[in-house]
Amino acid sequence: FNANQFRLILHGVTYQLLVHLREIVGGALAKAEVQTLKKILMVMPIVVRKTATKLVLQVSENHPHTRLYLAAWRKLSA
């Protein structure tokens, strides 16, 4: 019972975070469904490389939602 309750709480928190993300990002994603946000923003092919001083994220240029992902990243990091 406790494990299922904890899993339900995690799903609820994740849903709320995605709803707030949709409000912050706006633009083409302002009226998107949560499942669409999940597909576009959470499932992105990225290569993570670690250098001596920082982490480098390389986003795939061939993915159809790369521009939306980068626009959302810029708004969140501003």
Coordinates of C-alpha atoms in Angstrom, one line a residue:
F1 CA 0.0 0.0 0.0
N2 CA 2.7 2.5 0.9
A3 CA 4.7 1.9 -2.3
N4 CA 1.6 2.5 -4.4
Q5 CA 0.7 5.6 -2.4
F6 CA 4.2 7.0 -2.9
R7 CA 4.1 6.3 -6.6
L8 CA 0.7 8.1 -6.8
I9 CA 2.2 11.1 -5.0
L10 CA 5.1 11.2 -7.4
H11 CA 2.8 11.1 -10.5
G12 CA 0.8 13.9 -9.0
V13 CA 3.8 16.1 -8.4
T14 CA 5.2 15.3 -11.9
Y15 CA 1.8 16.3 -13.4
Q16 CA 1.8 19.6 -11.5
L17 CA 5.4 20.4 -12.6
L18 CA 4.6 19.8 -16.2
V19 CA 1.5 22.1 -15.9
H20 CA 3.7 24.8 -14.5
L21 CA 6.3 24.2 -17.2
R22 CA 3.6 24.6 -19.8
E23 CA 2.7 28.0 -18.3
I24 CA 6.3 29.2 -18.2
V25 CA 7.3 28.1 -21.7
G26 CA 4.2 29.4 -23.4
G27 CA 4.3 29.9 -27.1
A28 CA 3.5 26.9 -29.2
L29 CA 3.3 24.7 -26.1
A30 CA 0.9 27.0 -24.1
K31 CA -2.1 24.8 -24.8
A32 CA -0.4 21.5 -25.2
E33 CA -1.5 18.5 -23.3
V34 CA 0.7 17.1 -20.5
Q35 CA 1.5 13.9 -22.6
T36 CA 2.6 16.1 -25.5
L37 CA 4.9 18.1 -23.2
K38 CA 6.3 14.9 -21.9
K39 CA 7.0 13.6 -25.5
I40 CA 8.5 16.9 -26.7
L41 CA 10.5 18.0 -23.7
M42 CA 11.4 14.9 -21.7
V43 CA 12.2 12.5 -24.5
M44 CA 15.1 14.2 -26.3
P45 CA 18.2 12.5 -27.6
I46 CA 21.1 14.2 -25.8
V47 CA 24.7 13.3 -25.4
V48 CA 26.3 14.3 -22.1
R49 CA 30.0 14.8 -22.0
K50 CA 32.0 15.7 -18.9
T51 CA 35.1 17.9 -19.3
A52 CA 37.5 18.9 -16.5
T53 CA 35.4 22.0 -15.6
K54 CA 31.8 21.5 -16.9
L55 CA 29.2 19.3 -18.3
V56 CA 28.4 19.7 -22.0
L57 CA 25.0 18.7 -23.4
Q58 CA 24.8 18.0 -27.1
V59 CA 21.2 18.1 -28.5
S60 CA 20.4 16.1 -31.6
E61 CA 19.9 18.4 -34.6
N62 CA 17.8 15.8 -36.4
H63 CA 15.0 15.4 -33.9
P64 CA 11.7 17.1 -35.0
H65 CA 11.2 19.0 -31.7
T66 CA 14.8 20.3 -31.2
R67 CA 13.8 24.0 -31.7
L68 CA 10.9 23.7 -29.2
Y69 CA 13.2 22.0 -26.7
L70 CA 15.9 24.7 -27.0
A71 CA 13.4 27.5 -26.8
A72 CA 12.0 26.0 -23.6
W73 CA 15.5 25.5 -22.2
R74 CA 16.3 29.2 -22.9
K75 CA 13.2 30.4 -21.1
L76 CA 13.8 28.2 -18.1
S77 CA 17.5 29.2 -17.8
A78 CA 16.8 32.9 -18.1

